[in-house]
mmCIF file of C-alpha atoms and ligand atoms in Angstrom:
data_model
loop_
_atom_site.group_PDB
_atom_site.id
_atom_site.type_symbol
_atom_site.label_atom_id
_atom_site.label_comp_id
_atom_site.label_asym_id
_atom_site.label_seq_id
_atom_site.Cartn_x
_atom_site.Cartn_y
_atom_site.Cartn_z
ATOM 1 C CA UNK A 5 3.773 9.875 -34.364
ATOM 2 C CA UNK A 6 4.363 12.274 -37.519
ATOM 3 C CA UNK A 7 0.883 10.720 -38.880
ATOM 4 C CA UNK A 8 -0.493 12.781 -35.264
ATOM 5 C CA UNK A 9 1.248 15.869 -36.045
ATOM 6 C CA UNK A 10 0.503 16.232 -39.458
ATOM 7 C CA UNK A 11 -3.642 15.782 -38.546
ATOM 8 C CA UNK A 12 -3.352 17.774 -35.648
ATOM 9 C CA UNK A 13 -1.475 20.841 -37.558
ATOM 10 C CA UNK A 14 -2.911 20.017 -40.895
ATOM 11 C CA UNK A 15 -6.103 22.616 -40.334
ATOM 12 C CA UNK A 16 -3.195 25.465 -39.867
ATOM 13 C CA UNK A 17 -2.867 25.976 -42.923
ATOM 14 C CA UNK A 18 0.090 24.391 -45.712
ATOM 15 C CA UNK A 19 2.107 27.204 -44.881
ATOM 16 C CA UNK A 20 2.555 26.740 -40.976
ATOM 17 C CA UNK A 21 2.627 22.826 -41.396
ATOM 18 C CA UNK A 22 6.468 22.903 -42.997
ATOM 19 C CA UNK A 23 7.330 25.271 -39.753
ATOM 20 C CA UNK A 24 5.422 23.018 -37.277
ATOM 21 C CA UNK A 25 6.204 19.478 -38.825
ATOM 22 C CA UNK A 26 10.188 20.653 -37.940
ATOM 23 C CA UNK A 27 8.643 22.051 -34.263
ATOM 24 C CA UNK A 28 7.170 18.055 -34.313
ATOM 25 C CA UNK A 29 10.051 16.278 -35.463
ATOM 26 C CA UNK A 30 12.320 18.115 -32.611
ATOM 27 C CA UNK A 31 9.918 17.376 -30.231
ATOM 28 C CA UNK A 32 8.800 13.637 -31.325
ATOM 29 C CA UNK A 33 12.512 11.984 -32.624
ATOM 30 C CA UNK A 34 14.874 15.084 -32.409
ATOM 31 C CA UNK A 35 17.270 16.044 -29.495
ATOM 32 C CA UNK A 36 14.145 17.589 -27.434
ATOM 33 C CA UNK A 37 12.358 14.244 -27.332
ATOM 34 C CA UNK A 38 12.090 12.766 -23.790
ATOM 35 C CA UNK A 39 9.363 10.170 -24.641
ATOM 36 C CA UNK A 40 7.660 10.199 -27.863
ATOM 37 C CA UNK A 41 5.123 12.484 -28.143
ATOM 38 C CA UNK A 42 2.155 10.143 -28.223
ATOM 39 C CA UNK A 43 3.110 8.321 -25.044
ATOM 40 C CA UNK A 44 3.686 11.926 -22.851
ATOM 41 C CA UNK A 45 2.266 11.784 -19.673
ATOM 42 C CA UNK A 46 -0.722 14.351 -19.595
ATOM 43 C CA UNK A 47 -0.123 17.632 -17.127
ATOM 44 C CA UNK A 48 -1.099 16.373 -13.501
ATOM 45 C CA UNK A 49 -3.980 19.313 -13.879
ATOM 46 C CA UNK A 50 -5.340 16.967 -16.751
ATOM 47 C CA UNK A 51 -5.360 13.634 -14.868
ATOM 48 C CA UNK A 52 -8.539 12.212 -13.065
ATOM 49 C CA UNK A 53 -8.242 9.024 -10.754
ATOM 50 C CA UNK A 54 -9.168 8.988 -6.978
ATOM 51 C CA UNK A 55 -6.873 6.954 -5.068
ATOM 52 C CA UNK A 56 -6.132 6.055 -1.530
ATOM 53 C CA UNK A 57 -2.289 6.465 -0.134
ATOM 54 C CA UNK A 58 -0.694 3.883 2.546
ATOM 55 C CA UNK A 59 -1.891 5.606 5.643
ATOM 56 C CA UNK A 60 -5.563 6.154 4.228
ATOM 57 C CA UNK A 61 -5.844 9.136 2.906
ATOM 58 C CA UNK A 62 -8.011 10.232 -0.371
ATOM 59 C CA UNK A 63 -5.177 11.385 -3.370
ATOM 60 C CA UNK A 64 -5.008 12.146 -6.852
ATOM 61 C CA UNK A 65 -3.468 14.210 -9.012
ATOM 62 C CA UNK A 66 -4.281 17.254 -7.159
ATOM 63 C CA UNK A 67 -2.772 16.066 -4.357
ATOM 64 C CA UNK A 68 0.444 16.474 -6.312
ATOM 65 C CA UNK A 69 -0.034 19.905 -7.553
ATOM 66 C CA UNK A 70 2.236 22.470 -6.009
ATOM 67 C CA UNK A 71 5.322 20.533 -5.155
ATOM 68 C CA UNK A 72 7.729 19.543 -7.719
ATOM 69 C CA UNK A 73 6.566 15.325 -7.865
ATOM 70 C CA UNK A 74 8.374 12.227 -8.516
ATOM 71 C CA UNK A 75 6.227 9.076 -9.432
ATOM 72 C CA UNK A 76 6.513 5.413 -9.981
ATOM 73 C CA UNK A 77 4.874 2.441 -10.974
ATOM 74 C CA UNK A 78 4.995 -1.333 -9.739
ATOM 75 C CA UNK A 79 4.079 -3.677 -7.214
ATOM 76 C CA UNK A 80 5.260 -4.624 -3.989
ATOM 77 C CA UNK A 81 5.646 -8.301 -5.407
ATOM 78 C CA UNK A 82 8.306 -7.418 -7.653
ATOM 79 C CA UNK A 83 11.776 -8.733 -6.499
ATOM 80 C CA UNK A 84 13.840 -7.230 -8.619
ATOM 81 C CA UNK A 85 13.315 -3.458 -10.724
ATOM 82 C CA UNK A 86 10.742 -2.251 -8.021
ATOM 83 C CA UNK A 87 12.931 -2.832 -4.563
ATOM 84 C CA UNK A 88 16.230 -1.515 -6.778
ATOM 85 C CA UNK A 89 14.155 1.247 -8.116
ATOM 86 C CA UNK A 90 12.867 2.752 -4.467
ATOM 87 C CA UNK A 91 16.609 2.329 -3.228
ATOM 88 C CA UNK A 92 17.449 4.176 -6.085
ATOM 89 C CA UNK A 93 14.826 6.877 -5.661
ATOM 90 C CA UNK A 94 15.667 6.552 -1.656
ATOM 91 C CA UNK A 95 19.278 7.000 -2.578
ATOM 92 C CA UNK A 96 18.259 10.562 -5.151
ATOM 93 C CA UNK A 97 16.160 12.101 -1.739
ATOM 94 C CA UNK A 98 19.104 11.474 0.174
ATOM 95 C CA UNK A 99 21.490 13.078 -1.975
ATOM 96 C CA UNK A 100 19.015 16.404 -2.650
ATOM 97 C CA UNK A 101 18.604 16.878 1.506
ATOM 98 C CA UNK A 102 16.627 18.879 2.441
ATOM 99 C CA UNK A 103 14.892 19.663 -0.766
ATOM 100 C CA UNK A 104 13.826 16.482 -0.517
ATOM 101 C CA UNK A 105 11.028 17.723 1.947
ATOM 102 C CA UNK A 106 9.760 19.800 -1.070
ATOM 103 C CA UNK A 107 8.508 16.969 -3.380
ATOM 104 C CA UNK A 108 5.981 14.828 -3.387
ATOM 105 C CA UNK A 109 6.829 10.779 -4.358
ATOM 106 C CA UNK A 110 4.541 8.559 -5.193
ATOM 107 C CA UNK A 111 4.997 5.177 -5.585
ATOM 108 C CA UNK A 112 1.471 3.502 -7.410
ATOM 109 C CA UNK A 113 0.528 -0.051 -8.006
ATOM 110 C CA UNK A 114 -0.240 -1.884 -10.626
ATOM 111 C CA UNK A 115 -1.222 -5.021 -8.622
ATOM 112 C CA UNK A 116 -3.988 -3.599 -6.458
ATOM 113 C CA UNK A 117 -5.528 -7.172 -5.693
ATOM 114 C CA UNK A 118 -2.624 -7.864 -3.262
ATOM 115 C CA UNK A 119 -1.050 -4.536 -2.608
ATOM 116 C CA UNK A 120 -3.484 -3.304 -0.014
ATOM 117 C CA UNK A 121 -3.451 -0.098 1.499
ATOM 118 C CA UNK A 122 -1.428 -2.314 4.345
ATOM 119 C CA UNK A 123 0.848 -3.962 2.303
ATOM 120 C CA UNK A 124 1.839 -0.812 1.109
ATOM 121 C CA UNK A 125 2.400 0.846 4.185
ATOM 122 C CA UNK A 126 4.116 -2.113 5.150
ATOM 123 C CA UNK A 127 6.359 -1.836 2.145
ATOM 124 C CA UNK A 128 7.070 1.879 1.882
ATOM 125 C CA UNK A 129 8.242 1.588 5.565
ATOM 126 C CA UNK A 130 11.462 -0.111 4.114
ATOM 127 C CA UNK A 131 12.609 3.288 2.092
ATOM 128 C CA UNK A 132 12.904 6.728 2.188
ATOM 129 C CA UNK A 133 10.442 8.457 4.325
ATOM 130 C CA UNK A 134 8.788 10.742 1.362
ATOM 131 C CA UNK A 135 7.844 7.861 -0.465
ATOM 132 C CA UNK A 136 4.243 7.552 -0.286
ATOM 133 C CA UNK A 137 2.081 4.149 -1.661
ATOM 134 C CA UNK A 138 -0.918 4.907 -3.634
ATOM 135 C CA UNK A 139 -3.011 1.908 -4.172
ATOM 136 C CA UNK A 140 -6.794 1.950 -5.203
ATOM 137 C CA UNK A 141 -9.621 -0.267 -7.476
ATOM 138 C CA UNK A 142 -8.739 -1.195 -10.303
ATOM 139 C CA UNK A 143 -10.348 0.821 -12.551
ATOM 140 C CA UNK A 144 -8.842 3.793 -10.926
ATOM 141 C CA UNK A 145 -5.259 2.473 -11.604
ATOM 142 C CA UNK A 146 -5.911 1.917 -15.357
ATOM 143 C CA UNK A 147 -7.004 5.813 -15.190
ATOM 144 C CA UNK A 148 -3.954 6.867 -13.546
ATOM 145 C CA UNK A 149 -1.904 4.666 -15.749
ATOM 146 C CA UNK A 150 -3.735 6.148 -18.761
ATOM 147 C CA UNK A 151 -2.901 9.723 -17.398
ATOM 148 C CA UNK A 152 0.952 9.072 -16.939
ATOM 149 C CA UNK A 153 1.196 6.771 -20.233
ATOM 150 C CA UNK A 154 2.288 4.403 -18.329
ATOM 151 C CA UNK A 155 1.570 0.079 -19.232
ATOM 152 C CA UNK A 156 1.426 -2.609 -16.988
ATOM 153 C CA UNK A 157 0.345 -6.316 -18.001
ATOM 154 C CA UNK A 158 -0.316 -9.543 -15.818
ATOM 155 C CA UNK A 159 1.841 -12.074 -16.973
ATOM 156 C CA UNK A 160 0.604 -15.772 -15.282
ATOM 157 C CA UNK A 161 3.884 -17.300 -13.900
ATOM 158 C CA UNK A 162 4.609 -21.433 -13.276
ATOM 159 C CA UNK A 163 2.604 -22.582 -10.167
ATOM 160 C CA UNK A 164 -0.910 -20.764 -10.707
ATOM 161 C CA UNK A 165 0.784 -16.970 -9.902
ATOM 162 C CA UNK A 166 1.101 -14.384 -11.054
ATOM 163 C CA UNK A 167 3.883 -11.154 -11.757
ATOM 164 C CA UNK A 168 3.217 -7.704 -13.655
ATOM 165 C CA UNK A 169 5.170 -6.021 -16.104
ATOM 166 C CA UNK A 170 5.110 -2.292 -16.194
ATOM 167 C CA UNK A 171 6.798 0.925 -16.905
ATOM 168 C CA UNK A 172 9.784 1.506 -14.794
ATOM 169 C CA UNK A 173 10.683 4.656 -15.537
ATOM 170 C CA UNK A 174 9.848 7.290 -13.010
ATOM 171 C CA UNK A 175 8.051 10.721 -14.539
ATOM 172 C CA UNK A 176 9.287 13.742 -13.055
ATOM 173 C CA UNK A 177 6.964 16.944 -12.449
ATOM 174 C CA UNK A 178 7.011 20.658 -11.619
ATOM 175 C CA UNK A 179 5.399 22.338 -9.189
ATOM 176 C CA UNK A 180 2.801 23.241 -11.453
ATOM 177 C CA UNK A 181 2.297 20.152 -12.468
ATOM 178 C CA UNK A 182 3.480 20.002 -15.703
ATOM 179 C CA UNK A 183 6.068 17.355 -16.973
ATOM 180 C CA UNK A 184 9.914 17.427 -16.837
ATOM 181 C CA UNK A 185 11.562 14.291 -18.051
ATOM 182 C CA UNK A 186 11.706 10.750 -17.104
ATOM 183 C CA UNK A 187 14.810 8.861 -15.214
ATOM 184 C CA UNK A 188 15.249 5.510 -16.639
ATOM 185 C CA UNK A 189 15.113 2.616 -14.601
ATOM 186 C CA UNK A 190 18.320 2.054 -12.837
ATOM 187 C CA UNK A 191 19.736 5.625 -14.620
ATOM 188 C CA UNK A 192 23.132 6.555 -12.434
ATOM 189 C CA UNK A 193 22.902 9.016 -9.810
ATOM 190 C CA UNK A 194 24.759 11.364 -11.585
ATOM 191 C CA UNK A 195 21.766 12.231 -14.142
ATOM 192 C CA UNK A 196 19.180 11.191 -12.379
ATOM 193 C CA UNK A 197 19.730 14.197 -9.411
ATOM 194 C CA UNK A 198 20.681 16.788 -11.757
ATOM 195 C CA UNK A 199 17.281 15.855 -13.862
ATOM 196 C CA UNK A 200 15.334 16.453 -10.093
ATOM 197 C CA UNK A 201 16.855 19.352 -9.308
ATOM 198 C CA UNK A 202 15.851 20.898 -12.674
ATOM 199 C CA UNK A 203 12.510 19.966 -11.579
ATOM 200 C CA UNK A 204 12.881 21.845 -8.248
ATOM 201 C CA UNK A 205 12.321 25.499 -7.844
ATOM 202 C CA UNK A 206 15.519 27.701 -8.048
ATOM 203 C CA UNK A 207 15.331 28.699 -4.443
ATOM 204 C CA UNK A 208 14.686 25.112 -3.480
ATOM 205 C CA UNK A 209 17.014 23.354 -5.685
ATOM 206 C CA UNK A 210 19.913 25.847 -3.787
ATOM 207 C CA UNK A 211 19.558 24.632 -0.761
ATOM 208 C CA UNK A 212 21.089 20.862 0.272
ATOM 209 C CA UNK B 12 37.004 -5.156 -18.415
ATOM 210 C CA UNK B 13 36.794 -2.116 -15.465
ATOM 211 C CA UNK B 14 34.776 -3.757 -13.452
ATOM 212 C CA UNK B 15 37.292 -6.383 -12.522
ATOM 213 C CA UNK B 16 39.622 -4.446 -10.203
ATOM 214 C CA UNK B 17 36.206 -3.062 -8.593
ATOM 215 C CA UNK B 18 35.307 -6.996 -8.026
ATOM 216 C CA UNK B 19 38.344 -7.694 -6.593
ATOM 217 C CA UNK B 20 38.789 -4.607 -4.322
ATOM 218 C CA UNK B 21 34.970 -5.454 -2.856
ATOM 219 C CA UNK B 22 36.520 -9.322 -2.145
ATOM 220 C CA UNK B 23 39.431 -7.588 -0.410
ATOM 221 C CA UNK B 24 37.235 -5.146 1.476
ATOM 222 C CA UNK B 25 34.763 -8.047 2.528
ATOM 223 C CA UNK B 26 38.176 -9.857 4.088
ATOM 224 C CA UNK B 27 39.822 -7.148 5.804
ATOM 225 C CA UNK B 28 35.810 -5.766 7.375
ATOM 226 C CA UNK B 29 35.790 -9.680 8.233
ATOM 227 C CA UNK B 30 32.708 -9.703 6.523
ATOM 228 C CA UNK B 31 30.410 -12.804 5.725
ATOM 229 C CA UNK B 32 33.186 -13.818 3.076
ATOM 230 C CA UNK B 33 31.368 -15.762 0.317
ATOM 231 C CA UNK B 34 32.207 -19.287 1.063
ATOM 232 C CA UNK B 35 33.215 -21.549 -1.987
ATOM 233 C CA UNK B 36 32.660 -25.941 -1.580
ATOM 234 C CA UNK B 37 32.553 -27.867 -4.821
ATOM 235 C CA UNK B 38 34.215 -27.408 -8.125
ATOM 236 C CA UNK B 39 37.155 -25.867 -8.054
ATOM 237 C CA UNK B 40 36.761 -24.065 -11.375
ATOM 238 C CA UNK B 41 33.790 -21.863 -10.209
ATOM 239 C CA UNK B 42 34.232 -19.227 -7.701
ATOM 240 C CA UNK B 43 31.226 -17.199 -6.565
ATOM 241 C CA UNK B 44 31.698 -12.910 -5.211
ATOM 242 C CA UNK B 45 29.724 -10.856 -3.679
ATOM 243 C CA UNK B 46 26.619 -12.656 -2.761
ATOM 244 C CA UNK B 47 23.381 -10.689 -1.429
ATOM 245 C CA UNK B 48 19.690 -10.952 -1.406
ATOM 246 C CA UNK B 49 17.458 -8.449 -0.174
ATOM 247 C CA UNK B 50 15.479 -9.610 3.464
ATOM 248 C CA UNK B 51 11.932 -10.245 2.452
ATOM 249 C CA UNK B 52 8.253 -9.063 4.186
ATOM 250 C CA UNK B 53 7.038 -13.006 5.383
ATOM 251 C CA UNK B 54 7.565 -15.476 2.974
ATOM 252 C CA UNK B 55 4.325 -14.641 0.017
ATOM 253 C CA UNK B 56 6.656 -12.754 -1.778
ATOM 254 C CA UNK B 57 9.216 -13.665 -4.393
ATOM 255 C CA UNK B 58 12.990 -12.856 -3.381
ATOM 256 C CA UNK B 59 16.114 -12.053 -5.426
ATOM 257 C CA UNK B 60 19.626 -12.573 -5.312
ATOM 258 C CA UNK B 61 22.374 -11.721 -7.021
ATOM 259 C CA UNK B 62 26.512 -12.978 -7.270
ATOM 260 C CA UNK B 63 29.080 -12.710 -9.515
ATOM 261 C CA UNK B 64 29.744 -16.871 -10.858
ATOM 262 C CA UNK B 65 33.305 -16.557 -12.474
ATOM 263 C CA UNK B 66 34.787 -19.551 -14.271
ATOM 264 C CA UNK B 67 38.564 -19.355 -13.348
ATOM 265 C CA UNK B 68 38.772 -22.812 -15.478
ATOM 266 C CA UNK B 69 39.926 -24.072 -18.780
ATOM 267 C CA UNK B 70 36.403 -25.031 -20.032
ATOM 268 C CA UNK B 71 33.637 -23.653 -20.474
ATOM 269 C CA UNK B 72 31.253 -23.861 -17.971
ATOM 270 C CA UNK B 73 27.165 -24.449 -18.224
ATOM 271 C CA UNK B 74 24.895 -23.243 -15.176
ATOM 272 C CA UNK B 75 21.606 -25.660 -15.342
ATOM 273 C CA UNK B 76 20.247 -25.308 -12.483
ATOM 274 C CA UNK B 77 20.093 -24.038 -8.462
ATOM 275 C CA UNK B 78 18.592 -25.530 -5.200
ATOM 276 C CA UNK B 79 18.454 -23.789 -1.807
ATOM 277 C CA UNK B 80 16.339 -25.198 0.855
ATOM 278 C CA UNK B 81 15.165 -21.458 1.106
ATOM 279 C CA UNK B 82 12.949 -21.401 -1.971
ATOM 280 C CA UNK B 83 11.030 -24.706 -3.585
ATOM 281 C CA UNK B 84 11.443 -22.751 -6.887
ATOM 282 C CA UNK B 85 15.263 -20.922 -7.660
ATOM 283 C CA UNK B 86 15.562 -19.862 -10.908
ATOM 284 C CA UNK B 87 18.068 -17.621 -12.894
ATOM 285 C CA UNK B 88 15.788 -14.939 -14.133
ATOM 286 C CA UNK B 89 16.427 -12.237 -16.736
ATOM 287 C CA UNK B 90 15.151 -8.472 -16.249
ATOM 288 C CA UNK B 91 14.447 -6.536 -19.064
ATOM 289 C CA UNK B 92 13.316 -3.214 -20.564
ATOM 290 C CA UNK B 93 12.291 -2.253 -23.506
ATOM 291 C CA UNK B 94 12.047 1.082 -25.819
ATOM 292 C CA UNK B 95 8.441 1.610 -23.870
ATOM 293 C CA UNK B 96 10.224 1.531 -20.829
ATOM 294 C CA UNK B 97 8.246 -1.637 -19.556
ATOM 295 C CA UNK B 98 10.201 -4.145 -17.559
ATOM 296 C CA UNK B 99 9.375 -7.208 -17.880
ATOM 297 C CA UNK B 100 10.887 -10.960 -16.383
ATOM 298 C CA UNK B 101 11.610 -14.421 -17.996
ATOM 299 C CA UNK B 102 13.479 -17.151 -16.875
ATOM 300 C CA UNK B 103 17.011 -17.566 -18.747
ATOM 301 C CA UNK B 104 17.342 -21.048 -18.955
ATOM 302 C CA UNK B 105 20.797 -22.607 -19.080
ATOM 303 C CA UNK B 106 23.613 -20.148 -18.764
ATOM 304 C CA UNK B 107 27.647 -21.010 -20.187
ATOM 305 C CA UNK B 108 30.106 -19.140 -19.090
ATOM 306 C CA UNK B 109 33.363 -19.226 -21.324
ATOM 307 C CA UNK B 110 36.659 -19.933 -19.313
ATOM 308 C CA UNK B 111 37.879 -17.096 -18.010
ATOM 309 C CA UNK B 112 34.816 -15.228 -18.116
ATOM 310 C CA UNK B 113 32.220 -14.240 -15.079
ATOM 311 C CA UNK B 114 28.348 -13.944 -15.280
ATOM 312 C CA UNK B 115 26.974 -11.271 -13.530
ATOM 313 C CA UNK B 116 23.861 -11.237 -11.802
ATOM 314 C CA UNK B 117 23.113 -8.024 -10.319
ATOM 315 C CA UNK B 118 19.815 -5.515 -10.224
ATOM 316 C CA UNK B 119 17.875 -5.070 -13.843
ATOM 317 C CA UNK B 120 19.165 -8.049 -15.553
ATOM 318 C CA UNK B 121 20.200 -11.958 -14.658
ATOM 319 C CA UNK B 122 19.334 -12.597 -11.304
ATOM 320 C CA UNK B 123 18.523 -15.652 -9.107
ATOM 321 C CA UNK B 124 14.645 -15.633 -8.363
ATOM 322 C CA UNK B 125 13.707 -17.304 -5.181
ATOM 323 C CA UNK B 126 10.132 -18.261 -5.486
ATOM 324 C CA UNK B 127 7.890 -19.953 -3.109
ATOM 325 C CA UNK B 128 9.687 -18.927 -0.125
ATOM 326 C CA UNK B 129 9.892 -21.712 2.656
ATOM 327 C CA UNK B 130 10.449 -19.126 5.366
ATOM 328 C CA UNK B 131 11.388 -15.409 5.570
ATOM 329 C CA UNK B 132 14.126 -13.575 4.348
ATOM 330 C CA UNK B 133 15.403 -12.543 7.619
ATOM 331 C CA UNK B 134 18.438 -9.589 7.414
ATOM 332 C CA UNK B 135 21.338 -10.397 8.871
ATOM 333 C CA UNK B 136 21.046 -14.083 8.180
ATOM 334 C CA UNK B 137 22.667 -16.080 5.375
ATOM 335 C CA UNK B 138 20.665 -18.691 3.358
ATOM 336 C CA UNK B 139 23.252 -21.717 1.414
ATOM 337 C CA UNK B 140 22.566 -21.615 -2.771
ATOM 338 C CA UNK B 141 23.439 -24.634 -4.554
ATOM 339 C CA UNK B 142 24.716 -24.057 -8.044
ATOM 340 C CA UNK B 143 24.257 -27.040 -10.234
ATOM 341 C CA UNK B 144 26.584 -27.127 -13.803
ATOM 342 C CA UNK B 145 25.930 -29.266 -16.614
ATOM 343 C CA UNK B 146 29.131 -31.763 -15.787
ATOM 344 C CA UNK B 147 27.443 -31.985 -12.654
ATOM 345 C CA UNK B 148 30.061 -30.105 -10.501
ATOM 346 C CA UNK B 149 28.352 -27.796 -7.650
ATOM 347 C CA UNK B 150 29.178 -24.821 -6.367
ATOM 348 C CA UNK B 151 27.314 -23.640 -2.670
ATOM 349 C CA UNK B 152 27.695 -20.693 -1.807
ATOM 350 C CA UNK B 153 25.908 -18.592 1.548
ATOM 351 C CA UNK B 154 24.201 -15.510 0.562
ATOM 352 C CA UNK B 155 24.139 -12.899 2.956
ATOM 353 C CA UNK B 156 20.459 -11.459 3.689
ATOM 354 C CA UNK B 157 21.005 -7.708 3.514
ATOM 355 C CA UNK B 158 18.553 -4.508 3.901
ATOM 356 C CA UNK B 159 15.667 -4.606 2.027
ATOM 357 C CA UNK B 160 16.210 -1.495 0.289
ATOM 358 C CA UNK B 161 19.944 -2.606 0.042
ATOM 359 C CA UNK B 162 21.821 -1.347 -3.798
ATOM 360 C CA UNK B 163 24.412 -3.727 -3.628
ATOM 361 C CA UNK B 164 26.610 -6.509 -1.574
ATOM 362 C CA UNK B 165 27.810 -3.889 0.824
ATOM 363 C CA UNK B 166 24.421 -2.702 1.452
HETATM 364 CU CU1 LIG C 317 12.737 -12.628 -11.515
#
């Protein structure tokens, strides 16, 4: 990470690379570090990956641009992190109200070969109504994936099937598209709703 | 150490709603709170559940092994997450608890994995779990089907 810095600022000259190296370790392993810098999701505006969303509709990252925007990976397979993580999630909108109207969620899979654009309608039925399913080929999952530095790997389990492992965090945008913070999987309610609301515009975040 | 009292006062709350009280047969050393499972969508995908096992004996205890008629394959799995953030799931093998102490399976770490569902996990139901320990006392206990975007045993 400091290797990446240190290219990146070297062409500024020796004098600005002290100042900027300290601007890099804050940001990269200092208190102002919310991933390190090298895995940071991109700004929504920089993403590219057409997807489709559980009731058919055409989305990317556009589609999330001008609402504040949580998003999530996993796969409607998952027994464990992904149910407790959309209850959590479920449990955040319920807590913000009506602000909760004001973002966009997405929930995208990393297991598109069985979570169809039905299964995931199916699925997202179960929680909170502004949770959307984004499922799509392949390819265009790794490009999302790629976007939000997020990883996902099949893992082949006993019996000939099949589970994923994957980022379980869930990346928080602005309106504008540009990244907040994450929420750690299964991070208490208490941070997790102050983190969205920081998220939310001022005159949205008021109201509850 | 906190999360004792908490334990208890769910047990007590369970009674007094007349709740599906977790029901105990077998060894007399293992009792098992606060059963729940999440109902499933049909019977493709894997389910979870999740207890607290507490050895209230003088030994200690080893878990090898679970049977429900539920699932052809329980297992206790482990959840976990790393610095990247990635979860990730492996089976935990055999599990000893010390006397005196509980194991806690609950959402993001151990948890009983019910795969190759026989039949869906219908909410509102109750589905018996068989735990097998390594002096070959059981414990069954019936695990209460909840939502399926329930947080805990009380939904
Ligand atoms: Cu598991």
């Amino acid at each position: 990470m400091q290797r990446r810095h240190l290219l990146r600022y070297g062409a500024a000259g020796a004098g600005a690379l002290g100042l900027m190296l300290g601007v890099g370790w804050w940001r990269v392993d200092g208190p102002g570090a919310s991933k390190p810098a090298g895995q940071r999701p991109l700004a929504l505006s920089a993403m590219d990956f057409r997807l489709t969303d559980h009731e058919g509709n055409e989305v990317g990252p556009d589609t999330l641009i001008g609402r504040p925007t949580m998003v999530f990976f996993g796969f409607t397979y998952c027994p464990d992190v992904c149910p407790t993580t959309l209850s959590d999630i479920s449990g955040w909108l319920d807590d913000l109200g009506d602000a909760a109207a004001q973002m966009n969620v997405a929930f995208i899979t990393v297991d598109p070969e069985r979570d169809t654009v039905e299964a995931m309608a199916e699925y997202v039925g179960y929680f909170h109504p502004a949770i959307r399913g984004w499922t799509g080929p392949e390819d265009q999952i790794a490009r999302a994936a790629e976007g939000f530095r997020a990883l996902y790997e099949r893992v082949p389990t006993k019996g000939g099937g099949y589970t994923m492992n994957h980022t379980a965090s869930v990346f928080l945008f602005d309106a504008e598209g540009e990244h907040v913070t994450m929420i750690d999987y299964h991070e208490p309610r208490e941070f997790a709703v102050p983190k969205i609301r920081r998220a939310l515009p001022e005159d949205v975040a008021g109201a509850t | 150490m906190k999360k004792r009292p908490y334990v208890k006062g769910l047990a007590v709350i369970f009674m007094l709603a007349g709740l599906s009280a977790p029901a105990f047969s077998g060894s007399e050393d293992v009792n098992v709170e606060n059963a729940w499972s999440r109902a499933s969508i049909g019977a493709s995908r894997p389910g979870a559940a999740y207890m607290i096992v507490r050895n209230t004996g003088e030994d200690a205890v080893t878990l090898t092994g679970l049977t429900t008629p539920l699932a052809m394959m329980p297992e206790i799995h482990e959840t976990k997450t790393n610095a990247d953030g990635v979860s990730s799931m492996t089976p935990a093998g055999e599990i000893t608890i010390e006397a005196g102490e509980s194991l806690a399976l609950e959402p993001g770490g151990l948890h009983v994995m019910l795969m190759n569902l026989q039949n869906p996990m219908t909410e509102g139901e109750t589905f018996p779990l068989t735990l097998t320990f390594s002096d070959g006392d059981e414990v069954t206990v019936d695990v209460p089907i909840l939502d399926i975007a329930a947080r805990g045993p009380e939904g």
